[in-house]
Coordinates of C-alpha atoms in Angstrom, one line a residue:
X169 CA 77.1 95.5 -24.9
X170 CA 75.5 98.7 -26.5
X171 CA 78.7 100.1 -27.9
X172 CA 79.6 96.5 -29.5
X173 CA 75.9 95.8 -30.6
X174 CA 74.6 99.2 -31.8
X175 CA 77.5 101.6 -32.3
X176 CA 79.9 99.0 -33.8
X177 CA 77.5 98.4 -36.6
X178 CA 77.0 102.1 -37.2
X179 CA 80.9 102.4 -37.4
X180 CA 81.2 99.6 -39.8
X181 CA 78.6 100.9 -42.2
X182 CA 80.2 104.3 -42.2
X183 CA 83.6 102.8 -42.9
X184 CA 82.1 100.8 -45.8
X185 CA 80.6 103.9 -47.5
X186 CA 82.7 105.7 -50.0
X187 CA 82.7 109.5 -48.9
X188 CA 85.1 110.6 -51.7
X189 CA 82.5 111.9 -54.1
X190 CA 81.1 114.3 -51.5
X191 CA 84.5 115.3 -50.3
X192 CA 85.5 116.2 -54.0
X193 CA 82.4 118.1 -54.7
X194 CA 82.9 120.0 -51.5
X195 CA 86.5 120.9 -52.6
X196 CA 85.4 122.0 -55.9
X197 CA 83.0 124.6 -54.3
X198 CA 85.8 125.8 -52.2
X199 CA 88.5 125.8 -54.8
X200 CA 87.1 129.1 -56.3
X201 CA 88.3 130.9 -53.2
X202 CA 91.7 129.3 -53.1
X203 CA 94.8 131.4 -54.1
X204 CA 95.7 130.9 -57.9
X205 CA 99.1 130.9 -59.7
X206 CA 98.9 134.7 -60.0
X207 CA 98.5 135.1 -56.2
X208 CA 101.7 132.7 -55.6
X209 CA 103.7 134.8 -58.1
X210 CA 102.5 137.9 -56.5
X211 CA 103.4 136.8 -53.0
X212 CA 107.0 135.9 -54.2
X213 CA 107.3 139.3 -55.9
X214 CA 106.1 140.9 -52.6
X215 CA 108.8 139.1 -50.6
X216 CA 111.5 140.3 -53.1
X217 CA 110.1 143.8 -52.9
X218 CA 110.3 143.8 -49.1
X219 CA 113.8 142.4 -49.5
X220 CA 115.0 145.2 -51.5
X221 CA 113.3 148.2 -49.6
X222 CA 114.3 147.0 -46.2
X223 CA 117.6 145.5 -47.2
X224 CA 117.0 142.0 -45.9
X225 CA 119.3 139.3 -47.0
X226 CA 117.7 136.0 -48.1
X227 CA 119.0 134.0 -45.2
X228 CA 117.5 136.2 -42.6
X229 CA 114.2 136.3 -44.7
X230 CA 114.3 132.4 -44.9
X231 CA 114.9 132.0 -41.2
X232 CA 112.0 134.5 -40.4
X233 CA 114.3 137.2 -38.9
X234 CA 112.6 140.3 -39.6
X235 CA 113.3 143.8 -38.1
X236 CA 112.1 144.0 -34.7
X237 CA 110.7 140.4 -34.6
X238 CA 111.2 136.7 -35.2
X239 CA 108.7 134.9 -37.1
X240 CA 108.1 131.1 -36.8
X241 CA 107.4 131.0 -40.6
X242 CA 110.5 129.6 -42.3
X243 CA 111.3 129.0 -46.0
X244 CA 112.5 125.4 -47.2
X245 CA 115.0 124.6 -49.9
X246 CA 112.0 124.1 -52.3
X247 CA 110.4 127.3 -51.2
X248 CA 113.6 129.3 -51.8
X249 CA 114.2 127.6 -55.2
X250 CA 110.5 128.5 -56.1
X251 CA 111.2 132.2 -55.3
X252 CA 114.2 132.0 -57.5
X253 CA 112.3 130.5 -60.5
X254 CA 109.6 133.2 -60.1
X255 CA 112.3 135.8 -60.6
X256 CA 114.1 133.8 -63.4
X257 CA 111.0 133.4 -65.4
X258 CA 110.5 137.2 -65.1
X259 CA 114.1 137.6 -66.5
X260 CA 114.9 139.1 -62.9
X261 CA 118.4 137.5 -62.6
X262 CA 119.3 139.6 -59.7
X263 CA 116.8 138.1 -57.4
X264 CA 117.2 134.7 -58.9
X265 CA 120.8 134.6 -57.9
X266 CA 119.9 135.6 -54.4
X267 CA 117.2 133.0 -53.9
X268 CA 119.0 130.1 -55.8
X269 CA 122.1 130.7 -53.7
X270 CA 119.9 130.5 -50.5
X271 CA 118.2 127.3 -51.7
X272 CA 121.8 125.9 -52.4
X273 CA 123.0 126.9 -49.0
X274 CA 120.2 125.2 -47.1
X275 CA 120.6 122.0 -49.3
X276 CA 124.3 122.1 -48.4
X277 CA 123.5 122.4 -44.7
X278 CA 121.7 119.0 -44.9
X279 CA 118.2 120.2 -45.3
X280 CA 115.9 117.6 -47.2
X281 CA 114.4 118.8 -50.4
X282 CA 112.5 117.5 -53.5
X283 CA 114.5 119.8 -55.9
X284 CA 118.0 118.5 -56.8
X285 CA 121.3 120.2 -56.5
X286 CA 122.0 119.9 -60.3
X287 CA 118.7 121.8 -60.8
X288 CA 119.6 124.7 -58.4
X289 CA 123.0 124.9 -59.9
X290 CA 121.7 125.0 -63.4
X291 CA 119.4 128.1 -62.8
X292 CA 122.0 129.8 -60.4
X293 CA 125.2 129.4 -62.9
X294 CA 123.0 130.9 -65.9
X295 CA 121.6 133.7 -63.5
X296 CA 125.2 134.6 -62.5
X297 CA 126.3 134.6 -66.1
X298 CA 123.3 137.1 -66.8
X299 CA 124.7 139.3 -63.9
X300 CA 128.0 139.5 -65.9
X301 CA 130.0 137.4 -63.5
X302 CA 131.7 134.8 -65.7
X303 CA 134.4 133.5 -63.4
X304 CA 131.7 132.5 -60.9
X305 CA 129.3 131.3 -63.6
X306 CA 132.2 128.9 -64.8
X307 CA 132.9 127.7 -61.3
X308 CA 129.3 126.9 -60.7
X309 CA 128.9 125.2 -64.0
X310 CA 131.8 122.9 -63.2
X311 CA 130.1 122.0 -60.0
X312 CA 127.1 121.0 -62.1
X313 CA 129.2 119.0 -64.5
X314 CA 130.8 117.2 -61.6
X315 CA 127.3 116.2 -60.3
X316 CA 125.9 115.3 -63.6
X317 CA 128.1 114.8 -66.6
X318 CA 125.3 114.1 -68.8
X319 CA 123.6 117.2 -68.3
X320 CA 121.9 118.5 -71.5
X321 CA 123.0 122.2 -71.3
X322 CA 125.9 122.3 -68.6
X323 CA 128.7 120.9 -71.1
X324 CA 127.9 123.5 -73.8
X325 CA 127.4 126.2 -71.3
X326 CA 130.8 125.6 -69.8
X327 CA 132.5 125.8 -73.1
X328 CA 130.7 128.9 -74.0
X329 CA 131.3 130.7 -70.7
X330 CA 135.2 129.7 -70.9
X331 CA 135.5 130.9 -74.6
X332 CA 133.8 134.2 -73.7
X333 CA 136.0 134.8 -70.6
X334 CA 139.2 134.0 -72.5
X335 CA 138.1 136.4 -75.2
X336 CA 137.4 139.2 -72.5
X337 CA 140.8 138.5 -70.8
X338 CA 142.5 138.8 -74.1
X339 CA 141.0 142.2 -75.0
X340 CA 141.5 143.5 -71.5
X341 CA 145.2 141.9 -71.5
X342 CA 144.4 140.5 -68.0
X343 CA 145.3 137.1 -66.4
X344 CA 142.6 134.7 -65.2
X345 CA 141.5 135.4 -61.6
X346 CA 139.6 132.4 -60.0
X347 CA 136.1 133.1 -58.8
X348 CA 135.4 134.5 -55.4
X349 CA 134.7 131.8 -52.7
X350 CA 132.6 134.3 -50.6
X351 CA 128.9 133.4 -51.0
X352 CA 126.7 135.7 -53.0
X353 CA 124.9 138.2 -50.7
X354 CA 122.8 141.3 -50.9
X355 CA 125.2 143.8 -52.3
X356 CA 127.5 141.3 -54.2
X357 CA 125.8 142.5 -57.5
X358 CA 124.3 145.7 -58.2
X359 CA 120.5 146.0 -58.5
X360 CA 119.4 146.8 -62.0
X361 CA 117.9 150.4 -62.5
X362 CA 114.1 150.5 -62.9
X363 CA 111.5 153.0 -63.8
X364 CA 111.7 154.9 -60.6
X365 CA 114.1 157.8 -60.6
X366 CA 114.0 158.4 -56.8
X367 CA 114.1 154.7 -56.0
X368 CA 117.0 154.8 -53.5
X369 CA 115.8 157.9 -51.7
X370 CA 112.3 156.5 -51.5
X371 CA 113.4 153.1 -49.9
X372 CA 115.9 154.9 -47.6
X373 CA 112.7 156.9 -46.1
X374 CA 110.9 153.6 -45.9
X375 CA 113.5 152.2 -43.5
X376 CA 113.6 155.5 -41.5
X377 CA 116.7 156.8 -43.2
X378 CA 117.5 159.6 -45.7
X379 CA 116.6 163.2 -45.3
X380 CA 115.8 164.5 -42.1
X381 CA 114.4 168.1 -40.9
X382 CA 117.0 170.2 -39.3
X383 CA 116.6 171.1 -35.7
X384 CA 116.2 174.8 -36.6
X385 CA 113.2 174.0 -38.9
X386 CA 111.8 171.5 -36.4
X387 CA 111.6 174.2 -33.8
X388 CA 108.9 175.9 -36.1
X389 CA 106.7 173.0 -35.8
X390 CA 103.9 173.3 -33.2
X391 CA 100.9 171.4 -31.9
X392 CA 97.7 173.2 -31.2
X393 CA 94.0 172.9 -30.6
X394 CA 91.9 173.2 -33.9
X395 CA 88.4 174.4 -33.8
X396 CA 87.9 174.7 -37.6
X397 CA 87.6 178.6 -37.5
X398 CA 85.0 178.4 -34.7
X399 CA 83.0 175.6 -36.2
X400 CA 80.0 175.0 -34.0
X401 CA 80.8 171.1 -34.1
X402 CA 84.3 171.6 -32.9
X403 CA 84.1 174.5 -30.4
X404 CA 83.2 172.4 -27.4
X405 CA 85.6 169.6 -28.4
X406 CA 88.4 171.0 -30.5
X407 CA 90.8 168.7 -32.2
X408 CA 94.4 168.1 -31.5
X409 CA 96.5 169.3 -34.5
X410 CA 100.3 168.6 -34.9
X411 CA 102.7 169.9 -37.6
X412 CA 104.2 167.1 -39.4
X413 CA 106.2 169.3 -42.0
X414 CA 106.4 172.9 -42.7
X415 CA 106.7 173.4 -46.3
X416 CA 104.6 171.9 -47.9
X417 CA 102.4 172.2 -44.7
X418 CA 101.4 168.7 -43.6
X419 CA 99.4 168.3 -40.4
X420 CA 98.3 165.3 -38.4
X421 CA 95.0 165.3 -36.4
X422 CA 94.8 163.0 -33.3
X423 CA 91.7 161.0 -32.2
X424 CA 90.0 161.5 -35.6
X425 CA 88.2 158.0 -35.7
X426 CA 87.0 156.0 -32.7
X427 CA 87.7 152.2 -32.6
X428 CA 83.9 151.6 -33.3
X429 CA 84.0 153.9 -36.2
X430 CA 87.0 152.2 -37.6
X431 CA 85.5 148.7 -37.2
X432 CA 82.3 149.7 -38.8
X433 CA 84.2 151.3 -41.9
X434 CA 86.1 148.0 -42.3
X435 CA 83.0 146.0 -41.9
X436 CA 81.3 148.0 -44.8
X437 CA 84.4 147.9 -47.0
X438 CA 85.5 144.2 -46.7
X439 CA 82.6 142.7 -49.0
X440 CA 83.4 145.2 -51.7
X441 CA 87.3 145.2 -51.5
X442 CA 89.0 144.6 -55.0
X443 CA 92.5 145.0 -56.3
X444 CA 93.2 148.7 -56.5
X445 CA 93.4 150.2 -59.9
X446 CA 95.3 153.2 -61.5
X447 CA 94.5 155.3 -64.5
X448 CA 96.7 154.7 -67.6
X449 CA 97.8 158.1 -68.5
X450 CA 97.8 157.4 -72.3
X451 CA 94.4 155.6 -72.6
X452 CA 92.7 156.9 -69.4
X453 CA 91.6 153.3 -68.8
X454 CA 91.7 152.0 -65.1
X455 CA 94.0 149.0 -64.8
X456 CA 96.1 147.2 -62.3
X457 CA 99.8 147.8 -61.7
X458 CA 102.8 146.4 -60.0
X459 CA 103.5 149.7 -58.5
X460 CA 100.2 149.8 -56.6
X461 CA 99.4 146.6 -54.6
X462 CA 96.4 146.8 -52.3
X463 CA 92.7 146.2 -52.2
X464 CA 90.4 149.1 -52.0
X465 CA 86.5 149.9 -51.8
X466 CA 84.5 153.0 -52.2
X467 CA 81.9 153.9 -49.6
X468 CA 78.9 156.5 -50.1
X469 CA 77.6 158.6 -47.3
X470 CA 74.1 156.7 -47.8
X471 CA 76.0 153.3 -46.9
X472 CA 75.7 154.1 -43.2
X473 CA 75.5 157.1 -40.8
X474 CA 79.2 156.7 -39.9
X475 CA 80.4 157.4 -43.4
X476 CA 78.1 160.6 -43.3
X477 CA 79.6 161.6 -39.9
X478 CA 83.2 161.1 -41.1
X479 CA 82.5 163.1 -44.2
X480 CA 81.2 165.8 -42.2
X481 CA 84.0 165.7 -39.8
X482 CA 86.5 166.1 -42.7
X483 CA 84.5 169.1 -44.0
X484 CA 84.5 170.7 -40.5
X485 CA 88.3 170.2 -39.9
X486 CA 89.5 171.3 -43.5
X487 CA 86.9 174.1 -44.1
X488 CA 86.4 172.6 -47.5
X489 CA 83.3 171.4 -49.0
X490 CA 83.0 167.6 -49.5
X491 CA 80.0 167.9 -51.8
X492 CA 82.3 167.8 -54.7
X493 CA 84.9 165.4 -53.2
X494 CA 85.2 161.7 -54.3
X495 CA 83.7 158.9 -52.1
X496 CA 85.5 157.8 -49.1
X497 CA 88.0 155.3 -50.4
X498 CA 89.1 152.5 -48.0
X499 CA 92.4 150.6 -48.7
X500 CA 93.9 147.6 -47.2
X501 CA 97.7 146.7 -47.8
X502 CA 98.6 143.3 -46.8
X503 CA 102.3 142.1 -46.4
X504 CA 104.3 143.5 -49.4
X505 CA 101.3 145.9 -50.2
X506 CA 102.5 149.3 -51.4
X507 CA 101.9 152.3 -53.6
X508 CA 105.1 153.6 -55.2
X509 CA 105.7 157.4 -55.6
X510 CA 102.9 159.1 -57.3
X511 CA 101.0 162.3 -57.4
X512 CA 97.3 162.7 -56.3
X513 CA 96.5 165.5 -58.7
X514 CA 96.5 165.3 -62.4
X515 CA 99.4 167.0 -64.3
X516 CA 99.4 169.0 -67.4
X517 CA 100.1 166.0 -69.5
X518 CA 96.9 164.3 -68.4
X519 CA 94.3 167.2 -68.6
X520 CA 91.3 164.8 -68.9
X521 CA 92.0 162.6 -65.8
X522 CA 89.1 163.9 -63.7
X523 CA 87.1 165.4 -66.7
X524 CA 84.2 163.0 -66.2
X525 CA 83.8 164.2 -62.7
X526 CA 83.3 167.8 -63.6
X527 CA 84.8 168.8 -60.4
X528 CA 88.1 170.1 -61.2
X529 CA 91.5 168.7 -59.9
X530 CA 92.2 167.2 -56.6
X531 CA 92.9 170.3 -54.3
X532 CA 93.7 168.3 -51.1
X533 CA 94.2 164.9 -49.5
X534 CA 92.8 163.7 -46.2
X535 CA 94.2 160.4 -45.2
X536 CA 92.9 158.4 -42.1
X537 CA 95.1 155.7 -40.5
X538 CA 92.7 152.9 -39.3
X539 CA 95.4 150.5 -37.9
X540 CA 98.8 150.4 -36.4
X541 CA 101.5 148.7 -38.5
X542 CA 104.0 146.6 -36.7
X543 CA 106.8 147.3 -39.4
X544 CA 106.9 149.3 -42.6
X545 CA 103.9 151.0 -44.2
X546 CA 105.0 154.7 -43.8
X547 CA 103.7 157.4 -45.9
X548 CA 106.9 159.1 -47.4
X549 CA 107.5 162.3 -49.5
X550 CA 110.8 161.6 -51.4
X551 CA 111.1 165.1 -52.9
X552 CA 111.7 166.7 -49.3
X553 CA 112.2 163.8 -47.1
X554 CA 109.2 163.5 -44.8
X555 CA 108.3 160.1 -43.4
X556 CA 105.0 159.8 -41.7
X557 CA 104.2 156.6 -39.7
X558 CA 100.8 155.2 -39.5
X559 CA 99.1 155.8 -35.9
X560 CA 95.6 154.2 -35.4
X561 CA 92.9 156.9 -35.1
X562 CA 95.0 159.7 -36.6
X563 CA 94.7 161.5 -39.9
X564 CA 97.1 163.6 -42.1
X565 CA 96.1 166.4 -44.3
X566 CA 97.9 168.4 -47.2
X567 CA 97.1 170.4 -50.2
X568 CA 98.1 169.1 -53.7
X569 CA 97.5 172.4 -55.5
X570 CA 98.7 175.9 -54.7
X571 CA 95.9 178.5 -54.2
X572 CA 96.7 179.4 -57.8
X573 CA 95.4 176.0 -59.0
X574 CA 98.9 175.0 -60.0
X575 CA 100.1 171.4 -58.9
X576 CA 102.6 171.3 -56.0
X577 CA 105.1 168.8 -57.4
X578 CA 106.7 168.4 -53.9
X579 CA 103.6 166.4 -52.8
X580 CA 104.9 163.3 -54.8
X581 CA 104.5 160.6 -52.1
X582 CA 104.3 156.8 -51.6
X583 CA 103.0 154.1 -49.4
X584 CA 105.9 152.0 -48.2
X585 CA 105.5 148.2 -48.5
X586 CA 104.1 146.5 -45.4
X587 CA 106.7 144.4 -43.7
X588 CA 104.8 142.9 -40.8
X589 CA 101.1 143.3 -40.1
X590 CA 98.2 144.8 -42.1
X591 CA 97.7 148.4 -42.8
X592 CA 94.2 149.9 -43.2
X593 CA 93.7 153.5 -44.4
X594 CA 90.8 155.6 -45.6
X595 CA 91.0 158.8 -47.6
X596 CA 89.2 161.6 -49.0
X597 CA 90.2 163.3 -52.2
X598 CA 88.9 166.9 -52.1
X599 CA 88.3 168.5 -55.5
X600 CA 88.5 172.2 -56.7
X601 CA 84.9 173.0 -57.5
X602 CA 83.0 174.6 -54.6
X603 CA 86.2 175.9 -52.8
X604 CA 86.2 179.1 -54.5
X605 CA 85.2 181.2 -51.3
X606 CA 86.6 178.6 -48.9
X607 CA 90.0 178.8 -50.3
X608 CA 90.2 181.7 -52.5
X609 CA 92.8 182.0 -55.5
X610 CA 96.2 183.3 -54.9
X611 CA 97.8 186.3 -56.7
X612 CA 101.0 184.3 -57.7
X613 CA 101.5 180.8 -59.0
X614 CA 103.1 179.5 -55.7
X615 CA 100.9 181.2 -53.2

């Protein structure tokens, strides 16, 4: 009786109200936190970057088949089409072909989609033409004309492609060969060269391939207890130190940060995280760049006793003063997050890079790994072939400069794209000033 008498009338009045205004205003408040068009484009480009680095074909990617795991996240026909369109709009016809082809394959397999086959063929045929494959461009355009004979561009494109191919065959005195019926896959076309000279070596190292240290050299690597030259804070509990590479000397320290310290550092950094920037070598202005995709924050010793403790620990371990070092930088790399090969120190062509700091060049790098990474995310040195994999709670250390103050150009390194998971690191860049008696100058340029 109560339900039908009291509660029914309350339900009736609730249904008769119009809640849309409140809903829309609530959505407007939250919309500022939604991803925007730049985020969507960035995500698509990140997937293509992963595809290149880890040599994943579009079909495996689309089905969620990643190295060492199978994801339940799959890409639809329309998703693949949007990936291809993102590349196409960027004049990246290599990736446009791969993703338009995958979109077409899934559509032909009977998957439902909003996009039409004619639209896919339109983009795919032109992208294939841009890759220099005229026979296949003609075959795809003919398929487009067969589907839609009134298509605006298709007829004109077909005549142009056929005329161009006929001219080429005449010049080369060759006969017409029909297009290959094999589907377009990773490796069908060559990837265009880009700004990075060591691209192949860098990506091979990210995959765990490439240069490896010989057994003879490996036999000279050791692990030891490290007490920071009898530092009082390390005497009773020395650190475990492992050689990662002999020359340049790179070491890894174990159990550097506890889980509690890592969580505290992440908690302090999260509200301040912003897209990481790089310094333009020509203008000296900080700007975002596609070759560095991560979020970072800077933490001061005054922010929390944990930061002060970590700074002190770095000083104890390295024997170098951190009074002139930069603040502790915390960085988070999401899926596709990376930092392509770069130097930490400033070269002769950019003498004013750290002028405003007044502490000289970056003499050394101390890098803490604050998470494990399921796949990808290695720190690699393309010049000599080292690949250092993240292990939570450990840290790696190397010198960027010789004792003479000259830059060690072998230390050019990169953070490989994260394939699965999220990578957290924190690093301390230690500068020259204040190290005069801690690391005296050498007599030769490469001491």
